[in-house]
Short mmCIF file of C-alpha atoms in Angstrom, two decimals:
data_model
loop_
_atom_site.label_atom_id
_atom_site.label_comp_id
_atom_site.label_asym_id
_atom_site.label_seq_id
_atom_site.Cartn_x
_atom_site.Cartn_y
_atom_site.Cartn_z
CA MET A 1 25.48 -39.11 -45.20
CA VAL A 2 28.16 -36.63 -45.43
CA MET A 3 27.03 -32.87 -46.45
CA THR A 4 29.26 -30.24 -47.18
CA ILE A 5 29.30 -27.42 -44.98
CA ASP A 6 27.44 -24.60 -46.33
CA TRP A 7 27.84 -20.90 -44.94
CA THR A 8 25.26 -19.05 -47.25
CA ILE A 9 22.69 -20.56 -44.80
CA VAL A 10 23.60 -17.95 -42.62
CA PRO A 11 22.83 -14.87 -44.74
CA GLU A 12 19.99 -16.82 -46.25
CA TYR A 13 18.04 -17.15 -42.89
CA PHE A 14 19.80 -13.95 -41.21
CA ASP A 15 15.99 -12.58 -40.53
CA VAL A 16 15.45 -15.55 -38.55
CA PHE A 17 18.43 -15.71 -36.75
CA MET A 18 17.84 -11.87 -35.45
CA ARG A 19 14.35 -12.45 -34.82
CA GLY A 20 15.71 -15.02 -32.33
CA LEU A 21 18.44 -13.13 -31.21
CA GLN A 22 15.75 -10.11 -30.44
CA MET A 23 13.99 -12.72 -28.17
CA THR A 24 16.80 -13.90 -26.26
CA LEU A 25 17.73 -10.48 -25.68
CA LEU A 26 14.61 -9.65 -24.23
CA ILE A 27 14.21 -12.25 -21.97
CA ALA A 28 17.58 -12.10 -21.04
CA VAL A 29 17.20 -8.37 -20.09
CA ILE A 30 13.66 -8.71 -18.50
CA SER A 31 14.80 -11.49 -16.12
CA ILE A 32 18.19 -9.83 -15.46
CA VAL A 33 16.18 -6.63 -14.40
CA LEU A 34 13.45 -8.44 -12.43
CA GLY A 35 16.08 -10.91 -10.74
CA PHE A 36 18.03 -7.60 -10.14
CA ILE A 37 15.08 -5.86 -7.87
CA GLY A 38 13.95 -9.74 -6.59
CA GLY A 39 17.33 -9.99 -5.62
CA ILE A 40 17.70 -6.85 -3.46
CA LEU A 41 14.49 -7.63 -1.68
CA ILE A 42 15.25 -11.20 -1.04
CA GLY A 43 18.85 -10.12 -0.23
CA MET A 44 17.59 -7.77 2.13
CA GLY A 45 15.82 -10.56 3.95
CA ARG A 46 19.20 -12.57 4.02
CA ILE A 47 20.43 -9.88 6.17
CA SER A 48 17.63 -8.96 8.17
CA ARG A 49 17.44 -9.40 12.05
CA ASN A 50 14.25 -10.87 11.80
CA PRO A 51 14.33 -14.33 12.20
CA VAL A 52 11.01 -15.28 10.12
CA ILE A 53 12.04 -12.95 7.38
CA TYR A 54 15.78 -14.24 7.57
CA GLY A 55 14.32 -18.08 7.38
CA LEU A 56 12.12 -17.60 4.43
CA SER A 57 14.54 -15.58 2.14
CA THR A 58 17.17 -18.33 3.07
CA ILE A 59 14.74 -21.03 2.15
CA TYR A 60 13.97 -19.41 -1.01
CA VAL A 61 17.65 -19.18 -2.20
CA GLU A 62 18.35 -22.75 -1.23
CA ALA A 63 15.42 -23.98 -3.15
CA PHE A 64 16.13 -22.25 -5.99
CA ARG A 65 19.76 -22.42 -6.09
CA GLY A 66 19.87 -26.24 -5.26
CA THR A 67 17.46 -27.36 -7.92
CA PRO A 68 17.48 -27.48 -11.82
CA LEU A 69 16.72 -24.64 -13.47
CA LEU A 70 15.23 -26.74 -16.17
CA ILE A 71 12.91 -28.48 -13.52
CA GLN A 72 11.95 -24.74 -12.43
CA ILE A 73 10.92 -23.61 -15.91
CA PHE A 74 8.67 -26.94 -15.95
CA LEU A 75 7.34 -26.52 -12.72
CA VAL A 76 6.19 -22.72 -13.61
CA TYR A 77 4.86 -24.00 -17.08
CA LEU A 78 3.12 -27.08 -16.58
CA GLY A 79 2.69 -27.01 -12.75
CA LEU A 80 1.15 -23.52 -12.25
CA PRO A 81 -1.68 -24.23 -14.23
CA GLN A 82 -2.42 -27.62 -12.53
CA LEU A 83 -2.94 -25.27 -9.62
CA GLY A 84 -5.13 -23.20 -11.18
CA ILE A 85 -3.12 -20.08 -12.20
CA TYR A 86 -3.20 -19.12 -15.75
CA VAL A 87 -0.06 -18.78 -17.32
CA SER A 88 -0.75 -16.97 -20.43
CA SER A 89 2.10 -17.96 -22.65
CA PRO A 90 5.36 -20.00 -22.84
CA LEU A 91 7.23 -16.81 -22.76
CA VAL A 92 5.69 -15.67 -19.68
CA ALA A 93 6.25 -18.90 -17.91
CA GLY A 94 9.90 -18.94 -19.00
CA LEU A 95 10.47 -15.36 -17.75
CA LEU A 96 8.87 -15.89 -14.35
CA ALA A 97 11.17 -19.00 -13.99
CA LEU A 98 14.24 -17.11 -14.97
CA SER A 99 13.56 -14.25 -12.84
CA LEU A 100 12.78 -16.17 -9.81
CA ASN A 101 15.88 -18.26 -10.42
CA SER A 102 18.08 -15.24 -10.80
CA ALA A 103 16.70 -13.59 -7.75
CA ALA A 104 18.05 -16.47 -5.58
CA TYR A 105 21.77 -16.06 -7.11
CA GLN A 106 21.31 -12.27 -7.40
CA ALA A 107 20.35 -12.22 -3.39
CA GLU A 108 23.66 -14.02 -2.44
CA ILE A 109 25.43 -11.66 -4.67
CA PHE A 110 23.74 -8.59 -3.13
CA ARG A 111 24.39 -10.00 0.39
CA GLY A 112 28.03 -10.61 -0.34
CA GLY A 113 28.22 -7.26 -1.11
CA VAL A 114 26.84 -5.99 2.15
CA GLN A 115 28.79 -8.31 4.29
CA SER A 116 32.14 -6.77 2.40
CA ILE A 117 31.35 -3.09 3.83
CA SER A 118 32.79 -2.82 7.13
CA LYS A 119 30.71 -2.56 10.12
CA GLY A 120 32.26 0.66 11.12
CA GLN A 121 30.19 2.22 8.08
CA MET A 122 26.92 1.42 9.58
CA GLU A 123 27.86 2.46 13.20
CA ALA A 124 29.26 5.81 11.62
CA ALA A 125 25.77 6.62 10.25
CA ARG A 126 23.75 5.69 13.05
CA SER A 127 25.74 7.60 15.46
CA LEU A 128 24.74 10.72 13.45
CA GLY A 129 20.92 10.10 14.26
CA LEU A 130 20.54 8.21 10.83
CA SER A 131 18.15 5.45 11.03
CA TYR A 132 18.67 2.06 10.26
CA ASN A 133 17.14 1.70 6.93
CA GLN A 134 18.64 5.37 6.22
CA SER A 135 22.13 4.17 6.65
CA LEU A 136 21.48 1.26 4.92
CA PHE A 137 20.09 2.79 1.88
CA SER A 138 22.49 5.85 2.04
CA VAL A 139 25.54 4.51 2.89
CA VAL A 140 25.91 0.81 2.85
CA ILE A 141 23.95 -0.40 -0.29
CA PRO A 142 25.92 2.36 -2.47
CA GLN A 143 28.85 0.88 -1.64
CA ALA A 144 27.63 -2.60 -1.62
CA ILE A 145 26.33 -2.60 -5.14
CA ARG A 146 29.72 -1.23 -6.33
CA ASN A 147 31.54 -3.88 -4.60
CA ALA A 148 29.11 -6.76 -6.07
CA LEU A 149 29.45 -5.63 -9.60
CA PRO A 150 31.88 -8.06 -10.98
CA PRO A 151 29.66 -10.66 -9.71
CA TYR A 152 26.54 -9.21 -11.01
CA THR A 153 28.94 -9.37 -14.36
CA ASN A 154 28.95 -13.23 -13.90
CA GLU A 155 25.24 -13.44 -13.35
CA PHE A 156 24.20 -11.54 -16.21
CA ILE A 157 26.26 -13.59 -18.55
CA THR A 158 25.02 -16.90 -16.99
CA MET A 159 21.13 -15.61 -17.33
CA ILE A 160 22.12 -14.76 -21.31
CA LYS A 161 23.24 -18.45 -21.76
CA ASP A 162 20.62 -20.21 -19.63
CA SER A 163 17.89 -18.31 -21.07
CA SER A 164 18.16 -20.93 -23.87
CA LEU A 165 16.70 -23.44 -21.63
CA VAL A 166 13.04 -21.83 -22.36
CA MET A 167 13.18 -23.63 -25.74
CA THR A 168 11.92 -26.62 -23.84
CA ILE A 169 8.68 -24.88 -23.55
CA GLY A 170 8.46 -23.71 -26.95
CA VAL A 171 9.59 -20.15 -26.64
CA LEU A 172 10.90 -19.33 -30.22
CA GLU A 173 14.39 -17.49 -28.92
CA LEU A 174 17.76 -17.86 -30.49
CA THR A 175 18.51 -21.65 -29.63
CA LEU A 176 14.90 -22.74 -30.75
CA ARG A 177 15.22 -20.96 -33.85
CA GLY A 178 18.87 -22.02 -34.85
CA LYS A 179 17.74 -26.07 -34.05
CA LEU A 180 14.86 -25.32 -36.31
CA ILE A 181 16.88 -23.81 -39.13
CA SER A 182 19.38 -26.63 -38.79
CA ALA A 183 16.52 -29.54 -38.74
CA THR A 184 15.07 -28.01 -42.02
CA THR A 185 18.47 -27.43 -43.72
CA GLY A 186 20.37 -30.17 -42.24
CA GLN A 187 23.57 -27.54 -41.89
CA SER A 188 24.15 -28.05 -38.32
CA ILE A 189 27.75 -27.01 -38.15
CA PRO A 190 26.85 -23.33 -39.73
CA VAL A 191 23.88 -22.88 -38.07
CA LEU A 192 24.67 -23.77 -34.34
CA ILE A 193 28.21 -21.89 -34.74
CA PHE A 194 26.31 -18.64 -36.02
CA VAL A 195 24.07 -19.29 -32.86
CA ALA A 196 27.14 -19.35 -30.49
CA VAL A 197 28.60 -16.51 -32.42
CA LEU A 198 25.52 -14.33 -31.40
CA TYR A 199 25.15 -15.52 -27.73
CA PHE A 200 29.23 -14.47 -27.48
CA VAL A 201 28.39 -11.24 -29.08
CA LEU A 202 25.42 -10.57 -26.42
CA THR A 203 27.96 -11.88 -23.38
CA PHE A 204 30.91 -10.16 -24.69
CA SER A 205 29.17 -6.74 -24.76
CA THR A 206 27.87 -7.35 -21.41
CA SER A 207 31.38 -7.91 -19.85
CA ARG A 208 32.27 -4.46 -21.61
CA ILE A 209 29.41 -2.21 -20.92
CA MET A 210 29.64 -3.46 -17.25
CA ARG A 211 33.39 -2.83 -17.10
CA VAL A 212 32.34 0.67 -18.12
CA VAL A 213 29.76 0.94 -15.45
CA GLU A 214 32.27 -0.37 -12.83
CA LYS A 215 34.96 2.36 -13.92
CA LYS A 216 32.21 5.06 -14.13
CA PHE A 217 30.90 4.16 -10.33
CA ALA A 218 34.61 3.35 -9.00
CA ILE A 219 35.01 5.55 -5.71
CA PRO A 220 38.29 7.33 -6.07
CA GLY A 221 41.04 6.37 -4.10
CA MET A 222 39.70 2.91 -3.71
CA MET A 223 41.23 -0.22 -5.51
CA GLY A 224 39.88 -0.35 -9.15
CA SER A 225 40.17 3.60 -9.72
CA GLU A 226 42.04 5.01 -11.65
CA MET B 1 22.74 24.03 39.62
CA VAL B 2 24.03 23.27 36.23
CA GLU B 3 22.46 20.03 35.25
CA PRO B 4 25.15 17.24 33.58
CA ILE B 5 24.87 16.90 29.89
CA LEU B 6 25.45 13.17 30.48
CA GLU B 7 25.12 10.99 33.75
CA LEU B 8 25.96 7.21 33.78
CA VAL B 9 24.40 5.68 36.81
CA ASP B 10 25.80 1.96 37.73
CA VAL B 11 26.04 0.81 33.87
CA LYS B 12 27.16 -2.55 33.46
CA LYS B 13 27.62 -4.72 29.94
CA SER B 14 28.74 -7.88 29.75
CA PHE B 15 29.61 -9.82 26.17
CA GLY B 16 28.52 -13.39 26.89
CA ASP B 17 30.13 -14.18 30.09
CA HIS B 18 33.02 -11.84 29.89
CA GLU B 19 31.84 -8.73 32.37
CA VAL B 20 33.25 -5.42 30.57
CA LEU B 21 31.79 -2.79 32.48
CA CYS B 22 31.12 -3.79 35.79
CA GLY B 23 28.90 -0.81 36.96
CA ILE B 24 30.07 2.60 36.12
CA SER B 25 28.89 6.03 37.72
CA MET B 26 29.96 9.18 36.10
CA LYS B 27 28.73 12.52 34.90
CA VAL B 28 29.90 14.73 32.09
CA MET B 29 29.01 18.51 32.90
CA PRO B 30 28.65 21.54 29.91
CA GLN B 31 31.98 22.44 28.38
CA GLU B 32 34.16 19.64 30.24
CA VAL B 33 36.57 17.77 28.70
CA ILE B 34 36.78 14.20 30.28
CA THR B 35 39.76 11.95 28.80
CA ILE B 36 39.33 8.00 29.74
CA ILE B 37 42.87 6.29 29.97
CA GLY B 38 43.47 2.82 30.81
CA PRO B 39 45.24 -0.61 29.93
CA SER B 40 43.65 -2.14 26.51
CA GLY B 41 40.61 -4.50 27.62
CA SER B 42 39.70 -2.63 30.39
CA GLY B 43 36.58 -1.50 29.19
CA LYS B 44 37.37 2.09 27.93
CA SER B 45 35.59 1.91 24.40
CA THR B 46 32.64 0.16 25.49
CA LEU B 47 31.72 2.68 27.92
CA LEU B 48 31.78 5.27 25.35
CA ARG B 49 29.72 2.96 22.94
CA CYS B 50 27.20 2.49 26.06
CA MET B 51 26.77 6.42 26.10
CA ASN B 52 25.29 6.47 22.73
CA LEU B 53 24.03 2.80 22.76
CA LEU B 54 26.00 1.58 20.21
CA ASN B 55 26.35 -0.91 22.77
CA GLU B 56 23.26 -1.35 24.36
CA PRO B 57 24.33 -1.49 28.50
CA ASP B 58 22.83 -4.74 30.44
CA GLY B 59 21.96 -2.77 33.51
CA GLY B 60 21.84 0.99 35.03
CA LYS B 61 20.73 4.24 33.20
CA VAL B 62 22.29 6.41 30.63
CA ILE B 63 20.94 9.88 31.29
CA PHE B 64 21.21 12.34 28.22
CA LEU B 65 20.04 15.84 29.05
CA GLY B 66 17.42 14.53 31.99
CA HIS B 67 16.30 11.66 29.97
CA ASN B 68 16.92 8.04 30.56
CA ILE B 69 17.75 7.04 27.07
CA THR B 70 18.13 3.57 27.77
CA ASP B 71 14.13 3.58 28.11
CA LYS B 72 12.24 1.98 25.10
CA ASP B 73 10.24 5.02 24.06
CA ILE B 74 13.09 7.40 23.61
CA ASP B 75 14.27 8.09 20.02
CA ILE B 76 17.62 7.32 20.03
CA ASN B 77 18.37 8.72 16.51
CA ALA B 78 16.84 12.05 17.92
CA VAL B 79 19.56 11.46 20.84
CA ARG B 80 22.50 10.42 18.70
CA ALA B 81 21.77 13.36 16.39
CA GLN B 82 23.03 15.17 19.40
CA MET B 83 25.76 13.13 20.88
CA ASN B 84 28.12 12.42 17.78
CA MET B 85 31.12 9.97 17.73
CA VAL B 86 34.58 10.10 16.28
CA PHE B 87 35.91 6.77 15.85
CA GLN B 88 39.34 4.99 15.96
CA SER B 89 39.19 4.07 12.20
CA PHE B 90 37.54 7.06 11.02
CA ASN B 91 34.70 5.61 9.57
CA LEU B 92 34.12 8.38 6.68
CA PHE B 93 31.69 7.20 3.89
CA MET B 94 34.03 6.05 1.71
CA HIS B 95 31.96 6.47 -1.44
CA LEU B 96 30.87 10.01 -0.71
CA THR B 97 33.36 13.14 -0.75
CA ALA B 98 34.61 15.11 2.32
CA LYS B 99 31.78 17.52 1.87
CA ARG B 100 29.08 14.91 1.46
CA ASN B 101 30.06 13.19 4.11
CA ILE B 102 29.09 15.82 6.35
CA SER B 103 26.28 17.11 4.52
CA LEU B 104 24.40 13.96 4.39
CA ALA B 105 23.18 13.52 8.08
CA LEU B 106 22.80 17.34 8.05
CA MET B 107 20.42 16.54 5.24
CA LYS B 108 18.73 13.05 6.28
CA VAL B 109 18.62 13.99 10.14
CA LYS B 110 18.27 17.70 10.35
CA LYS B 111 16.33 18.23 7.25
CA MET B 112 18.36 20.94 5.81
CA LYS B 113 18.27 21.60 2.16
CA LYS B 114 21.19 20.43 -0.04
CA GLN B 115 22.74 23.94 -0.65
CA GLU B 116 22.73 24.94 3.04
CA ALA B 117 23.91 21.64 4.38
CA GLU B 118 26.82 21.78 1.99
CA GLU B 119 27.60 25.81 3.01
CA LEU B 120 27.75 24.39 6.54
CA ALA B 121 29.87 21.39 5.57
CA ILE B 122 32.49 23.81 3.72
CA GLN B 123 32.23 26.20 6.75
CA THR B 124 33.15 23.24 9.00
CA LEU B 125 35.69 21.73 6.96
CA ASN B 126 37.02 25.21 7.12
CA LYS B 127 37.41 24.87 10.69
CA VAL B 128 39.39 22.11 10.64
CA GLY B 129 41.59 23.22 7.83
CA LEU B 130 40.44 21.01 5.08
CA SER B 131 38.27 23.58 3.09
CA ASP B 132 40.19 22.76 0.20
CA LYS B 133 39.53 18.94 0.77
CA ALA B 134 35.63 19.42 -0.04
CA ASP B 135 35.64 17.35 -3.11
CA ALA B 136 37.96 14.92 -2.32
CA TYR B 137 37.26 11.06 -1.33
CA PRO B 138 38.19 9.66 1.94
CA GLY B 139 40.31 7.00 -0.44
CA GLU B 140 42.36 10.52 -1.67
CA LEU B 141 42.76 11.93 2.01
CA SER B 142 45.70 10.84 4.53
CA GLY B 143 44.51 9.21 7.93
CA GLY B 144 45.07 12.34 9.65
CA GLN B 145 42.99 14.48 7.25
CA GLN B 146 40.24 11.44 7.13
CA GLN B 147 39.86 12.09 10.95
CA ARG B 148 39.83 15.81 10.53
CA VAL B 149 36.92 15.22 8.43
CA ALA B 150 35.25 12.62 10.71
CA ILE B 151 35.53 15.41 13.44
CA ALA B 152 34.23 18.04 11.23
CA ARG B 153 31.19 15.68 10.54
CA ALA B 154 30.39 15.09 14.00
CA LEU B 155 30.94 19.13 14.57
CA ALA B 156 28.63 19.98 11.96
CA MET B 157 25.62 18.45 13.62
CA ASN B 158 26.17 20.90 16.31
CA PRO B 159 25.97 18.28 19.19
CA LYS B 160 25.75 18.65 22.84
CA VAL B 161 28.64 16.48 23.41
CA ILE B 162 31.25 14.66 21.31
CA LEU B 163 32.36 11.40 21.96
CA PHE B 164 36.03 9.96 20.67
CA ASP B 165 36.95 6.58 20.61
CA GLU B 166 40.83 6.52 20.37
CA PRO B 167 41.04 9.04 17.70
CA THR B 168 44.75 8.81 16.84
CA SER B 169 45.25 5.21 17.60
CA ALA B 170 45.09 4.52 13.94
CA LEU B 171 47.33 7.06 12.81
CA ASP B 172 51.03 6.92 11.98
CA PRO B 173 53.01 9.20 14.67
CA GLU B 174 53.66 12.01 12.30
CA LEU B 175 49.76 12.30 11.52
CA ILE B 176 48.64 12.66 15.19
CA GLY B 177 49.72 16.31 15.81
CA GLU B 178 47.39 18.01 13.60
CA VAL B 179 44.24 15.77 14.97
CA LEU B 180 45.29 16.59 18.23
CA ASP B 181 45.29 20.14 17.42
CA VAL B 182 41.98 20.16 16.12
CA MET B 183 40.66 18.43 19.02
CA LYS B 184 42.38 20.94 21.02
CA SER B 185 40.95 24.09 19.20
CA LEU B 186 37.56 22.43 19.81
CA ALA B 187 37.93 21.96 23.59
CA LEU B 188 39.38 25.68 23.95
CA SER B 189 36.07 26.65 22.14
CA GLY B 190 33.96 25.06 24.79
CA MET B 191 32.63 21.68 23.25
CA THR B 192 32.23 19.13 25.76
CA MET B 193 34.12 15.82 24.80
CA VAL B 194 34.50 12.56 26.37
CA VAL B 195 37.97 11.23 24.88
CA VAL B 196 39.28 7.68 25.25
CA THR B 197 42.82 7.79 24.35
CA HIS B 198 46.13 6.95 24.76
CA GLU B 199 47.83 10.19 24.42
CA MET B 200 48.89 10.93 27.84
CA GLY B 201 49.83 14.64 26.69
CA PHE B 202 46.32 15.29 25.33
CA ALA B 203 45.12 13.70 28.73
CA ARG B 204 46.99 15.55 30.92
CA ASP B 205 47.03 19.01 29.13
CA MET B 206 43.13 19.15 27.63
CA ALA B 207 41.02 17.21 30.31
CA ASP B 208 39.39 18.81 33.42
CA GLN B 209 38.49 15.53 34.53
CA VAL B 210 40.67 12.42 33.93
CA ILE B 211 39.13 8.98 34.40
CA PHE B 212 41.46 5.69 34.88
CA MET B 213 39.76 2.58 34.19
CA ASP B 214 40.85 -0.83 35.02
CA GLN B 215 39.04 -4.38 34.37
CA GLY B 216 35.75 -2.89 34.01
CA LEU B 217 35.56 0.12 37.16
CA ILE B 218 36.55 3.47 37.40
CA ALA B 219 39.70 2.81 39.70
CA GLU B 220 40.71 6.39 39.92
CA GLN B 221 39.07 9.64 39.03
CA GLY B 222 40.19 13.10 39.26
CA THR B 223 42.00 16.52 37.78
CA ALA B 224 44.77 15.93 35.35
CA GLU B 225 47.19 16.94 38.07
CA GLN B 226 45.77 14.27 40.50
CA ILE B 227 46.15 11.33 38.27
CA PHE B 228 49.57 12.25 36.23
CA VAL B 229 51.02 13.60 39.19
CA ASN B 230 49.96 12.05 42.20
CA PRO B 231 47.86 8.88 41.64
CA GLN B 232 46.48 7.62 44.50
CA ASN B 233 45.71 3.66 43.06
CA PRO B 234 48.65 1.26 42.56
CA ARG B 235 47.10 0.36 39.25
CA THR B 236 47.06 3.81 38.09
CA LYS B 237 50.82 4.16 39.15
CA THR B 238 51.91 0.89 37.42
CA PHE B 239 49.84 1.57 33.97
CA LEU B 240 51.06 5.26 33.94
CA LYS B 241 54.95 4.16 34.60
CA ARG B 242 54.51 1.65 31.88
CA ILE B 243 52.95 3.96 29.23
CA LEU B 244 54.87 7.20 29.97
CA LYS B 245 57.96 4.50 29.39
CA GLU B 246 56.80 3.52 25.96
CA VAL B 247 55.62 6.93 25.13
CA GLY B 248 59.03 8.49 26.56
CA ALA B 249 61.01 6.43 24.49
CA LEU B 250 59.16 7.27 21.01
CA ASP B 251 59.04 11.38 22.08
CA PRO B 252 61.83 12.84 24.16
CA GLY B 253 59.94 15.59 24.20
CA ILE B 254 57.93 14.43 27.14
CA PRO B 255 58.24 16.37 30.04
CA SER B 256 59.72 14.30 33.28
CA ASP B 257 57.43 15.36 35.52
CA PHE B 258 55.06 13.41 33.57
CA VAL B 259 56.31 10.60 35.87
CA PRO B 260 54.59 9.71 38.67
CA ASP B 261 57.80 9.37 40.81
CA ALA B 262 61.44 10.00 40.94
CA GLU B 263 62.13 6.23 40.94
CA ASN B 264 60.42 5.65 37.53
CA GLY B 265 61.47 8.91 35.95
CA GLN B 266 65.05 7.13 36.12
CA ASP B 267 63.76 4.58 33.89
CA ASN B 268 62.56 7.22 31.66
CA PRO B 269 64.96 8.05 28.95
#
C-alpha cells in the first residue's frame, strides 16, 4: 500500500521528538564526559612505564575497541544482573556501556596526543627539577590535548550517533521515539528524515563548537593559530 | 681548598652494545667555563646528559656538591633544580609565553608565589635582552630569541652550574652571535658552565678548560691555548684541522693562529 507522505506529522509529534532529542543529548554528553575522564586515566596507563598498568590498560582498550558496542550494551544490561550486580535502569546500563566504550577510544586519542609531543619537552621540564608527574601535567598534557582536539571531535560525533544503539535495551531516546512514532502513524519517511536532521543538528553543532574551542586554545605561532 | 661543583669519576654509558662513554673522569670547579669539543658521535652530549642523569650512567660516580647523585636515595629533582640545562633544540614549552616558560619551574620547584616568579622572570628576560618578548610564545620568536629565553629559564633558577648541549647548532648562522653574546656575558659574570659546542671561537675565547673527546674518551684536556695552539694528541690535531677548515671557509674572520700548525694554515682560505 502506498501512503502519501504527510509532513504535518512532524509538528504534530514535535514534543515527542524533543523529548527524544533531550534524552539523546543527555546520554551523549554524559558518556562523552565520563569517556573523556576514563580515557585520560586509561590513556595514562597506556603511556605508563609500569608493565602491569600498561598491560591492563592495553587489554582494556583492545577488548572494548575490538568487540561490537551493541554486544557491550547487552552485556552490561543483561549480563551484570546475572552476576548479581544491580543496574537500576536501561538508561544507567546504556550510559555505563557507552562510557566504557568511549573511554577506550578516547584513551587512544589521548595517547596519540601525548606521543605527538616531542621528548624534549619532558626533558626540559625534568632538567629544571620538575617531577615526572609535574612535567606530565604542566607541560605535556596541556599540549597533548590541544593536538588531539580534531580526533576528539570525531569521537564526540561518533558518540552522538552511536547513542542510538541504547534503543535496543528500551531507552527512550531519539531513535526509539522516532521508530515508535513511525510505527504508530506509518509515516516512516518524514519521521526518519526528521530524526536524521535532529542528529545532524547535534553533530554539526558539536563540530562548530569544537572549532571554536580549537581556535580559543590554539598556541600562537603554531600551526592552526591565526 | 676549593671543592669542585661537579666531579665525574670513571663514568661509563652504553646504548645496547654500543659503548658511548668508556670511563670519563673530570672536575668542574666553581666559576669555571669548560668547553667540550670533538667529532660527532664521540659522546659529548651523552656525557653532558649523564651529568644531570637525563641519561643514567651504567657505571662510575657523578658527584654534585659532595654527593654522589647516582645513589638511589638522592632526590634528583632537587639536584636538577641547581644544575640546569640548555638544549640544542631549545625545548621551550610551546604552550607558554616566554615569561611563563621561566616562572613555571620557579613556582613548581622553588615554590615561589606567582607574582614573585613572574617578576623574576621578567628581570631575567631583561638580562638576555628580551624583556619586550615576555608575553610572546616560543612559536612567535626566532631561534636565537628562543635560545636566549631558554638560557634565561635556566638562569632564573639560580643554578650552581648550567650545562649547554650544542646551544647554537640548530641556529641559522646569523642568529648564532646573539646567543654566544649572552653566553659570554654569563661566563664573565662568573657562572659555572659546561658547554658542548662546535663554536671553536667560543671554545677558545671563553674556556678555562677545553676537553677534546674522541670515541667515548677524553683524548686531550687543557687550557684553550694548549688545545688550540699546541695540541699533543694526533686526533685533536686532525679534528681541529678539519673543523677549522670548515669554519674558516664559512667565516673568513677566523684568525690564522687558530690553526694548529703552519702546514694546515695554507689550506685555510
